[in-house]
Coordinates of C-alpha atoms and ligand atoms in Angstrom, one line a residue:
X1 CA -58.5 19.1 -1.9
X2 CA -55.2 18.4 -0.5
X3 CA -55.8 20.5 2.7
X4 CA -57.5 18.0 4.4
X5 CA -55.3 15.8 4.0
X6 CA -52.8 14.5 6.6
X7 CA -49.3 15.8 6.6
X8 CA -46.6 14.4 7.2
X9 CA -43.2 16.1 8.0
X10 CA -40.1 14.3 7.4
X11 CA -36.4 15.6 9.1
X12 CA -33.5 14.1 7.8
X13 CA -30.2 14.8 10.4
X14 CA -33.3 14.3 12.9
X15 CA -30.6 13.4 15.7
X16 CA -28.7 16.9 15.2
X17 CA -28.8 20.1 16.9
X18 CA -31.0 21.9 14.4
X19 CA -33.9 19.3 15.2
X20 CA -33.6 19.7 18.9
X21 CA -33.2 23.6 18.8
X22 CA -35.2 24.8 16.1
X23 CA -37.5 22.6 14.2
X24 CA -39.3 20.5 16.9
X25 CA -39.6 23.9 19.4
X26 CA -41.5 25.6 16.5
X27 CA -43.7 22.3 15.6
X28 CA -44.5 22.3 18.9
X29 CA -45.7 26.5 19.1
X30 CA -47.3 25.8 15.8
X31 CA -49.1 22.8 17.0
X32 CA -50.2 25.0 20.2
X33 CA -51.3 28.0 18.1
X34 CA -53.6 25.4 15.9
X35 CA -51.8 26.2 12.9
X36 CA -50.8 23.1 12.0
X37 CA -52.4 20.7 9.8
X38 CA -55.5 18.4 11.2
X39 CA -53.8 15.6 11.5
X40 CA -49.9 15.2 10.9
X41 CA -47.1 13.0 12.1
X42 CA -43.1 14.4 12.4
X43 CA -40.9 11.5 11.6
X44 CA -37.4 11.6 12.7
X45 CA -34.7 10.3 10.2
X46 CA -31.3 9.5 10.9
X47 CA -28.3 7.3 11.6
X48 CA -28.9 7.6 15.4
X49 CA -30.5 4.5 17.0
X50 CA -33.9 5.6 19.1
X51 CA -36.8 4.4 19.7
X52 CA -39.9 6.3 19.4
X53 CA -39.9 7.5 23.0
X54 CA -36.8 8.0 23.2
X55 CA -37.0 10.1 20.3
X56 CA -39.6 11.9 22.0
X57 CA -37.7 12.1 25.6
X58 CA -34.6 13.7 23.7
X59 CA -36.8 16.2 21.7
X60 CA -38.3 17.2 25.2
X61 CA -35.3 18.3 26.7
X62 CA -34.2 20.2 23.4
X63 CA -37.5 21.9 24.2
X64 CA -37.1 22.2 27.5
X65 CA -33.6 24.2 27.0
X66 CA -34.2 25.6 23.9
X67 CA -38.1 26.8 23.2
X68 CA -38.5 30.7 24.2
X69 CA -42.2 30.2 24.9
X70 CA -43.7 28.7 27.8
X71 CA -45.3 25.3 27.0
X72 CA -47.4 22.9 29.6
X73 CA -47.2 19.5 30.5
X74 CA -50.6 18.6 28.7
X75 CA -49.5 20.5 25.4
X76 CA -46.7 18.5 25.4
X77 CA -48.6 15.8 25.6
X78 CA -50.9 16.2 23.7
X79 CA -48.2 16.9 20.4
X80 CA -45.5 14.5 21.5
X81 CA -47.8 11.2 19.8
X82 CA -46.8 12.7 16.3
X83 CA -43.6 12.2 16.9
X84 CA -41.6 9.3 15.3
X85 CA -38.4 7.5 14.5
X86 CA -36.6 5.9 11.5
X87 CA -33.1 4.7 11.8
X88 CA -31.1 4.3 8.7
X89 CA -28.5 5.3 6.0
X90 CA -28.6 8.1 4.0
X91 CA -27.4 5.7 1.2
X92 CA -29.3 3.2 2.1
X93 CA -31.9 2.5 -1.1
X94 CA -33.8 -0.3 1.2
X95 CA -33.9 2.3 4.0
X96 CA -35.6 4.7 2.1
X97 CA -38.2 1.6 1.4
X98 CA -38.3 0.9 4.9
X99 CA -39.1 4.5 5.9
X100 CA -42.1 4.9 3.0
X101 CA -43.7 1.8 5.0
X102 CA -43.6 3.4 8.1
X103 CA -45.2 7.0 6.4
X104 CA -48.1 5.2 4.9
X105 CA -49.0 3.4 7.9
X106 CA -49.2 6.2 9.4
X107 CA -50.9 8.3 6.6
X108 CA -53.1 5.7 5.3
X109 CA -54.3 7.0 2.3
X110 CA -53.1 9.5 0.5
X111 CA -50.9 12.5 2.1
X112 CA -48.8 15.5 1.7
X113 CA -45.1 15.1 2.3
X114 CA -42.4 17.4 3.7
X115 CA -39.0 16.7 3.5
X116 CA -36.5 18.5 5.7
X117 CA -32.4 18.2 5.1
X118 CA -31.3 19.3 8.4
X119 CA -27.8 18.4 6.7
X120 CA -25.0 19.1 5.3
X121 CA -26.0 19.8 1.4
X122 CA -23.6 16.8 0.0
X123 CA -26.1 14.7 1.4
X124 CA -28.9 16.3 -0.4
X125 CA -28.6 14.6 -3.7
X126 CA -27.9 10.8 -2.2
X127 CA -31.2 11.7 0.1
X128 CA -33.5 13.0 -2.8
X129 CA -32.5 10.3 -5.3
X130 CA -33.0 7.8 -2.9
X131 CA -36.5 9.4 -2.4
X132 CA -37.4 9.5 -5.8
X133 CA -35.8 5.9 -6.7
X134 CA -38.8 4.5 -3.7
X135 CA -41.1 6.6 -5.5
X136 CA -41.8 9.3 -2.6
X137 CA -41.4 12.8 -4.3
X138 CA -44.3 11.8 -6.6
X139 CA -47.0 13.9 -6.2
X140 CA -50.2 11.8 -7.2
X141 CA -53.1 12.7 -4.2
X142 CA -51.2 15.1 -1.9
X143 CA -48.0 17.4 -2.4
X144 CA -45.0 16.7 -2.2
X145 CA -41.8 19.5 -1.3
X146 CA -38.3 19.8 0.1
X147 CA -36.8 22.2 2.4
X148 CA -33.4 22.6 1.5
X149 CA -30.9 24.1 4.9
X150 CA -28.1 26.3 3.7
X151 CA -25.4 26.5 3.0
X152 CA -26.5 26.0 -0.4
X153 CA -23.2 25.0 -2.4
X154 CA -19.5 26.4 -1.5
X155 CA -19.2 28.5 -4.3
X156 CA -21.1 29.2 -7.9
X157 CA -20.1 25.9 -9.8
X158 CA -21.3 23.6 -6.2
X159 CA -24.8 25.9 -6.4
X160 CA -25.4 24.9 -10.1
X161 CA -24.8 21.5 -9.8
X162 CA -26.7 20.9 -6.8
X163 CA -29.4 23.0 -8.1
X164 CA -29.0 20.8 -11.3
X165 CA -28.9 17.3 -9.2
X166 CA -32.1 18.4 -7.3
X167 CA -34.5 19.7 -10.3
X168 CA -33.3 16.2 -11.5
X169 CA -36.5 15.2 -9.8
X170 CA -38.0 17.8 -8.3
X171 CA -39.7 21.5 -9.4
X172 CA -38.4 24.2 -8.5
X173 CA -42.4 25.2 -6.7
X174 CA -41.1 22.2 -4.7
X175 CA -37.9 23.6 -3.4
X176 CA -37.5 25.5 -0.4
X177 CA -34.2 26.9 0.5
X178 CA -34.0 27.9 3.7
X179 CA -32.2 31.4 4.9
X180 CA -33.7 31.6 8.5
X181 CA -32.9 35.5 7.8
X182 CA -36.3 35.7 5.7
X183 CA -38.3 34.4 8.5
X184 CA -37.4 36.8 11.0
X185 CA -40.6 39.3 12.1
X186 CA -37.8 42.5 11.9
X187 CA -36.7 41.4 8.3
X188 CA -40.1 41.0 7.1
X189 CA -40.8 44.3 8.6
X190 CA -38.0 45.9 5.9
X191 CA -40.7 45.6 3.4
X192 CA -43.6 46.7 5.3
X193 CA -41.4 49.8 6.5
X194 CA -40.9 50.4 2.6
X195 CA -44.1 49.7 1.1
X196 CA -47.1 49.8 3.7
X197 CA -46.5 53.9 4.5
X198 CA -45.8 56.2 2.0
X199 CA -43.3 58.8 4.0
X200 CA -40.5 56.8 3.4
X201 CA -40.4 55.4 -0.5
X202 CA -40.4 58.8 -2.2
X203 CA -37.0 59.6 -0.3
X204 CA -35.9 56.0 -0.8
X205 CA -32.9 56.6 -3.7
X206 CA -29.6 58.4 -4.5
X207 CA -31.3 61.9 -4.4
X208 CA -31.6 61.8 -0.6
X209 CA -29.7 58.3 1.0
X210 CA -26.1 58.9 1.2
X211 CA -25.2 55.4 2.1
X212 CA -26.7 52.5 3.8
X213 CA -24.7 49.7 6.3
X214 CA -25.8 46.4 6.9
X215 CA -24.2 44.9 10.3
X216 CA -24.7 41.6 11.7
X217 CA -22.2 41.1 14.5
X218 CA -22.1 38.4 16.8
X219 CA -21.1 38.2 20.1
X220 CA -21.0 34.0 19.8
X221 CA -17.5 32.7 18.4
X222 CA -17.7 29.0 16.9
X223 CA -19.7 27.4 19.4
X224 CA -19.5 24.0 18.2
X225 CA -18.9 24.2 15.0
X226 CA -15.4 25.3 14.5
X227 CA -14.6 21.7 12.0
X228 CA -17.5 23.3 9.9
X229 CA -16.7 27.0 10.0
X230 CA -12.9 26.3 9.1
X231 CA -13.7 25.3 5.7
X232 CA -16.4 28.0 5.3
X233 CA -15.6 31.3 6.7
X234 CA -17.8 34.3 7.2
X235 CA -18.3 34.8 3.4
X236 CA -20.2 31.8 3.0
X237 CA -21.8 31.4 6.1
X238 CA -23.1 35.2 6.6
X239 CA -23.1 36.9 3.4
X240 CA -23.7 34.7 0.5
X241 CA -27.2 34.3 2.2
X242 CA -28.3 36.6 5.1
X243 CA -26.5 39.8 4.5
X244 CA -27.4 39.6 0.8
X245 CA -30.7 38.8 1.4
X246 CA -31.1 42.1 3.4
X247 CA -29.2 44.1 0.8
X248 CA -32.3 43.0 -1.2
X249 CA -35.3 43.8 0.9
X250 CA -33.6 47.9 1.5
X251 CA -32.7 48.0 -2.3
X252 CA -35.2 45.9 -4.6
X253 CA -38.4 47.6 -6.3
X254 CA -41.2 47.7 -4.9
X255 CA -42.9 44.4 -6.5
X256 CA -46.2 43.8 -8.7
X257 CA -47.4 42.0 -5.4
X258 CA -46.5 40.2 -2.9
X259 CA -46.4 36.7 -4.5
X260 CA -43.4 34.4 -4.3
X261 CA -42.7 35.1 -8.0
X262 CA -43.4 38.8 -7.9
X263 CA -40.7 39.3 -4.9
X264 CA -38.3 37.1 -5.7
X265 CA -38.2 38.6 -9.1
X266 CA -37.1 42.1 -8.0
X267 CA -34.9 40.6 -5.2
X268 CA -33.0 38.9 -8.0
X269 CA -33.1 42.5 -10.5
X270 CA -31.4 43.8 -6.7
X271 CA -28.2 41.0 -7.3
X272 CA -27.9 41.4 -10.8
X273 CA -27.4 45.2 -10.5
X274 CA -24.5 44.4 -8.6
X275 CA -21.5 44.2 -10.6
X276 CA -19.1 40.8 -9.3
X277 CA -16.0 42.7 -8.4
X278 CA -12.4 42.3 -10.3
X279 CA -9.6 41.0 -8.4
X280 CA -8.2 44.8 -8.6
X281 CA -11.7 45.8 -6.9
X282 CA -11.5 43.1 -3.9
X283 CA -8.5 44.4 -2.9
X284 CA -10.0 47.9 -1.8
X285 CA -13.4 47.1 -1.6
X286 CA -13.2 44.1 1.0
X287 CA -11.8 43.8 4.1
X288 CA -11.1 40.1 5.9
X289 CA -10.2 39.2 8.9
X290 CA -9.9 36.7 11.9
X291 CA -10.0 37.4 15.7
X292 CA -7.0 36.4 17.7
X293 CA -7.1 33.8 19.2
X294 CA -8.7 32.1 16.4
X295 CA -5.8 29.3 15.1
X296 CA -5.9 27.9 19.0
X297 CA -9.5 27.2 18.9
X298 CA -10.4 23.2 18.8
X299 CA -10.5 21.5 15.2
X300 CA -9.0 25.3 13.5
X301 CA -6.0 24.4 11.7
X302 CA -3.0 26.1 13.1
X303 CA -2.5 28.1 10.0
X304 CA -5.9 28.8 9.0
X305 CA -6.3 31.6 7.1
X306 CA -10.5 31.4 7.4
X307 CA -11.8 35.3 7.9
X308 CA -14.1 35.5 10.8
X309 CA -14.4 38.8 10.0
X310 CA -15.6 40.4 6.6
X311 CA -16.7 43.8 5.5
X312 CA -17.8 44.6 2.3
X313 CA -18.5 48.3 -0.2
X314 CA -21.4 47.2 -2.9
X315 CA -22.5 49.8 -5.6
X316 CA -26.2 48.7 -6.9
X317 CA -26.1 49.9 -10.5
X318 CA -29.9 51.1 -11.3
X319 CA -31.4 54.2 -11.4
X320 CA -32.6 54.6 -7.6
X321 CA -28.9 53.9 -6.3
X322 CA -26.2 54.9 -8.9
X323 CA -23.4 56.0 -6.7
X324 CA -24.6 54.9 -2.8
X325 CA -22.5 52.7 -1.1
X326 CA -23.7 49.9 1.0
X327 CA -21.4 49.1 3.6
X328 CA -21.6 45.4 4.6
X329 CA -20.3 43.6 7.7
X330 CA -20.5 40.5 9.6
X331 CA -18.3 39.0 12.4
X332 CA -17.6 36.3 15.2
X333 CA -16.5 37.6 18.8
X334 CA -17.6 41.0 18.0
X335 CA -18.2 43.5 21.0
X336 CA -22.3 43.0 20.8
X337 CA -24.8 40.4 19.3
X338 CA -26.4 43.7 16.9
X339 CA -28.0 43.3 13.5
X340 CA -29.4 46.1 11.8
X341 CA -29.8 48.6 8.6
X342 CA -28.9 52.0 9.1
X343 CA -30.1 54.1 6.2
X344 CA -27.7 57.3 6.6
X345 CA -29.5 60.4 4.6
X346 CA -28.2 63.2 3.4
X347 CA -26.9 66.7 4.8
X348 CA -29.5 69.4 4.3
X349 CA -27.9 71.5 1.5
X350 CA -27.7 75.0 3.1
X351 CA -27.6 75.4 7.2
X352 CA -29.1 78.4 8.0
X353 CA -28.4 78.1 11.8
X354 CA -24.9 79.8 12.1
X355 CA -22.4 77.9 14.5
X356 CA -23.9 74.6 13.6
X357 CA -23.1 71.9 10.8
X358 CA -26.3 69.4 10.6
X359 CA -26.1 66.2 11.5
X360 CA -27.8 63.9 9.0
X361 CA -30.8 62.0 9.5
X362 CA -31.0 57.9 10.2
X363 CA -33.2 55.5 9.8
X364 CA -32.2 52.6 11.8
X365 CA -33.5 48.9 11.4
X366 CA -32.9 47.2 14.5
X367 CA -33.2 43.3 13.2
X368 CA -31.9 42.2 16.3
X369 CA -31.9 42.3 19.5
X370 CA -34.2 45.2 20.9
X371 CA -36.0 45.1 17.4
X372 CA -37.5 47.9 15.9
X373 CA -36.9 51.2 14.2
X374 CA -35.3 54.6 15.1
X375 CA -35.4 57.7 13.6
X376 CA -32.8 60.6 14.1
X377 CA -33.4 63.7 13.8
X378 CA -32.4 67.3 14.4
X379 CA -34.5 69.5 16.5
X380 CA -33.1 73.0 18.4
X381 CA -32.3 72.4 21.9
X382 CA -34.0 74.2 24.0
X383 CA -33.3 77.8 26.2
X384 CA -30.7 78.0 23.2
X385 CA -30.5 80.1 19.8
X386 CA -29.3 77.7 17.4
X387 CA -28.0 74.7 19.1
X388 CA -28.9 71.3 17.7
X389 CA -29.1 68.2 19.3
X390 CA -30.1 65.3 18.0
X391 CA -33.0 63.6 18.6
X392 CA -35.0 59.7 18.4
X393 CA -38.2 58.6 17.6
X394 CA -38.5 55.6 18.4
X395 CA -40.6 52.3 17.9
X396 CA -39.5 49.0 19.9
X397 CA -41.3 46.0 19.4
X398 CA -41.8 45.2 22.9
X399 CA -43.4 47.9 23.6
X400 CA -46.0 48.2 21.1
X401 CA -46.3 44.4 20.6
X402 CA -45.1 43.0 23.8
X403 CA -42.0 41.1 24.8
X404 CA -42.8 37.4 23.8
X405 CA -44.6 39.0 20.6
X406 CA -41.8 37.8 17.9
X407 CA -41.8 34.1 17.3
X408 CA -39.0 32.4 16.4
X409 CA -38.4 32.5 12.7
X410 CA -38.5 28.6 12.2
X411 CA -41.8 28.8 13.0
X412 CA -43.0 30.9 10.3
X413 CA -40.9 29.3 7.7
X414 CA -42.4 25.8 8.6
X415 CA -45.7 27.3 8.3
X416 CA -45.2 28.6 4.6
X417 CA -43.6 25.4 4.0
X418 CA -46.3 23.6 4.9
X419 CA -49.1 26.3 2.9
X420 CA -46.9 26.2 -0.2
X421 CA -45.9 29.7 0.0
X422 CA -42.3 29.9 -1.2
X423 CA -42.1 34.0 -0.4
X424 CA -39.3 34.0 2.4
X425 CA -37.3 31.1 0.6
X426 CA -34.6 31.2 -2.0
X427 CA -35.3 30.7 -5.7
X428 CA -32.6 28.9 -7.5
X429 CA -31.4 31.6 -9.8
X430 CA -31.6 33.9 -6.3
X431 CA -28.9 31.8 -4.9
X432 CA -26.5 31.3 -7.8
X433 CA -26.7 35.2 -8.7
X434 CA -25.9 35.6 -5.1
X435 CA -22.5 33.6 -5.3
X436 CA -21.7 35.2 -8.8
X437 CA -21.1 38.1 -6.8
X438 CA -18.8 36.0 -3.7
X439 CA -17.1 33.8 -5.7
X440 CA -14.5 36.8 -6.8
X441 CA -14.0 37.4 -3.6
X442 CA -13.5 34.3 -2.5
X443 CA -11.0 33.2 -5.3
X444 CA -9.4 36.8 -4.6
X445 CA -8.9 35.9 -1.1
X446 CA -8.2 32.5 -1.6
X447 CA -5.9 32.3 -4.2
X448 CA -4.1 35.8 -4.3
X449 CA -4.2 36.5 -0.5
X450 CA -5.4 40.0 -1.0
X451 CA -5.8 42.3 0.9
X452 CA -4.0 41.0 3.7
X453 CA -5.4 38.7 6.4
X454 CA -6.2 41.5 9.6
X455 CA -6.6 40.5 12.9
X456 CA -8.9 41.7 15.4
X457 CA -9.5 41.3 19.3
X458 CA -12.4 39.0 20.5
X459 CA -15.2 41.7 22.2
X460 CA -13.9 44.3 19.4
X461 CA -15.8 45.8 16.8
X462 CA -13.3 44.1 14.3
X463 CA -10.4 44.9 12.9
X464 CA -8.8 48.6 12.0
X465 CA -9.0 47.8 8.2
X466 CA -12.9 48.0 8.7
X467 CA -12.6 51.4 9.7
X468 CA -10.8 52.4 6.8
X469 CA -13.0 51.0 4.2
X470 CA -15.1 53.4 4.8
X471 CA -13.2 56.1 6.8
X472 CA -11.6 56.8 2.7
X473 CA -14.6 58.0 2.2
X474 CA -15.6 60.2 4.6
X475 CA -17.2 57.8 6.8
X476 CA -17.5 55.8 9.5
X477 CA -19.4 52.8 11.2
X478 CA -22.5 54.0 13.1
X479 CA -23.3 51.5 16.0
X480 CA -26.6 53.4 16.7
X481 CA -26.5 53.6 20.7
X482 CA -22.6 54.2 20.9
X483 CA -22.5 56.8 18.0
X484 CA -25.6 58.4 19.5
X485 CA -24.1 58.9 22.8
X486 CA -20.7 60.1 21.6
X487 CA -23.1 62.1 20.2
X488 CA -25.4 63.8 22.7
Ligands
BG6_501 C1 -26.2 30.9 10.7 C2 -24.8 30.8 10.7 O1 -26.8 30.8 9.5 O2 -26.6 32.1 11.3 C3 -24.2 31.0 12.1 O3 -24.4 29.6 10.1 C4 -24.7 32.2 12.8 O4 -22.7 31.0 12.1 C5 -26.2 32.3 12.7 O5 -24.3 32.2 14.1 C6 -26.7 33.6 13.1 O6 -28.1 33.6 13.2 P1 -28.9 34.5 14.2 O7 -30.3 34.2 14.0 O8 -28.4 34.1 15.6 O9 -28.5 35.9 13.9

């Protein structure tokens, strides 16, 4: 019984933003909900040099700033003793010794271990084989597993061999690769939506969806991180893992069950139905772009060409969606922070109501923020003979949970992590069939400069060329509030 066990949790990059932001905020909620393990001890790793409580004073005031929740003095209290501090090298064999000491003093006896890489993933293989070389990934008493941050590889040929490098000495069932996407409440909801009512998943295919768009705009620009971003771009940093991932959870099958084999399975049949587009194909179906302003910003290179910008026309080629385009896009300095699915249906076939032409139905996912999900529909406006207007149902979150009722998606990741339920993380064929489909895009971009580089204004919704990737077919972007308005 390795339940009872202690656990400990082990964050490499401990010093960094991630740690102050994210992990230790949702430790802390766990540890105040009672969902964490019966006894369990964080250690901090990293080149940094703190001392326990100063660990602990600079993880407070990460809290402090960063937590959404209220927390009290005496909770803080009473989870700030689990929290310690290793200094050392990543490279550092004699380190790696020095921090197993410190672990079983605090374990005494045998214990579960989880490793977190809050770091950048060429550190991943030095960390793991120094782990394995001090013999702490075996797993003889309690488990041992490793969360892996993304970005997971820079292209296809990185993926493989780091996904090589790490099954060097770990199972896959001991990998976790994070894509903080999976633990949000609103993406999780995509497949309750699909599969826990029955009204929506006999009209969920090519003989009633006329095309689906995925949006995740941002209102942020680089914050920080412009000397990573540069090298990355919005490719790698939004699609290859978020946007994909929600491509998935609207288009995958509905699984044998809910197990982290069953789902990752059909999200994987979802990828592989996607053809990887020819150079020929990338230059109509992709648009790229960077806001203005962009080359000025700190640590950019003047003549970056990194898109901040992408948008993106996908064809899924199964049965249930020969033939529907999903329309992806993701950007920096967009006019809103919005994320969401908008499932656009098709006309009705015939209108009988003369002077009208039907608007077609939506389904809209709000991920983020207001979360829920709308649904537009016609009805006859009233005192009139045939007018139409159209009309919302709608289910907010906030509402029918209340406002603080979403927690942050760290925490439920952490809490898997620590069960052993890999559902919400990435499988290793999941990620590489994932960049089979953005590496042509990026070596399209990269290496034949097609299509051309556009430029968009901060606060817009991107750049023209967006609009026309789907305005040659008939179409257009539907920001749910603003087209609705334009539209009452
Ligand atoms: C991260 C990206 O994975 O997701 C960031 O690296 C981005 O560039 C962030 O800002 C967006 O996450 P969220 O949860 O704010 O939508």
């Amino acid at each position: 019984m390795t339940n009872d066990l202690s656990t400990s949790i082990i964050i490499f990059g401990a010093s960094g933003d991630l740690t102050q932001r994210k992990l230790i905020p949702s430790l802390l909620n766990l540890s105040i909900k009672g969902r964490m393990p019966k006894k369990f001890s964080i250690v901090g790793f990293g080149g940094t040099a703190f001392s326990d409580d100063e660990f602990r004073a600079h993880l407070l005031n990460g809290a402090k700033e960063f937590a959404e929740f209220k927390f009290t003095d005496a909770e803080w209290s009473a989870f700030a003793p689990n929290l310690h501090y290793v200094q050392g090298k990543y490279a550092e064999a004699a380190d790696f010794q020095r921090l197993n000491e410190n672990l079983k003093g605090l374990e005494a006896g045998d214990a579960n271990r989880l490793y977190y890489m809050a770091l950048p993933p060429s550190l991943f293989p030095v960390i793991i084989d120094n782990l394995d070389a001090t013999g702490q990934l075996h797993e003889n008493g309690g488990w041992r597993r490793v969360v892996l941050e993304k970005p997971f590889g820079t292209d296809l040929a990185s993926a493989v061999k780091l996904n090589q490098q790490v099954h060097k000495a770990l199972n896959e069932n001991q990998i976790y690769r994070i894509d903080h996407y999976l633990g949000k409440e609103t993406v999780q909801n995509i497949l309750f939506t699909r599969f826990a009512n029955t009204i929506f998943e006999p009209i969920w295919n090519r003989n009633y969806i006329d095309h689906v768009q995925i949006t995740v705009a941002e209102k942020v620009g680089l914050e920080h991180r412009a000397g990573f971003y540069d090298g990355v771009g919005v490719l790698r940093d939004m699609f290859q893992n978020h946007l994909m991932q929600l491509l998935t959870l609207v288009a995958m099958e509905p699984p044998a069950s809910f197990s982290a084999a069953h789902l990752r399975n059909e999200k994987v049949k979802v990828l592989s139905a996607i053809k990887p587009m020819t150079p020929e194909e990338v230059a109509v179906n992709t648009v790229r772009a960077q806001y203005k302003g962009y080359r000025e910003e700190p640590e950019v290179k003047p003549n970056s060409t990194t898109p901040t910008y992408a948008a993106l026309r996908l064809f899924i080629n199964n049965w249930r969606w020969k033939g529907v385009p999903f329309y992806l896009r993701s950007g920096k300095h967009l006019a809103e922070k919005q994320s969401q699915i908008i499932i656009q249906f098709k006309e009705p076939p015939l209108s009988m109501f003369p002077m009208q032409t039907m608007k077609p139905n939506l389904l809209v996912l709000y991920l983020q923020p207001d979360e829920g999900v709308h649904l537009r529909f016609e009805a006859k406006a009233p005192d009139t003979v045939s007018e139409a207007r159209s009309v919302d149902m709608e289910f907010h979150y906030a509402e029918a949970f209340g406002k603080t009722a979403i927690p942050e998606a760290y925490e439920r990741l952490l809490l898997d992590a620590l069960q052993g339920d890999a559902s919400l993380f990435t499988r290793a064929d999941e990620v590489e069939t994932a960049w089979s489909l953005i590496d042509p895009i990026l070596q399209t971009w990269e290496q034949h400069q097609t299509p051309s580089l556009g430029i968009y204004k901060p606060s817009s919704w991107g750049p023209l060329e967006g609009y026309d990737l789907l305005a040659r077919d008939g179409r257009r972007w539907l920001n749910a509030e603003a087209s609705m308005m334009l539209e009452k």
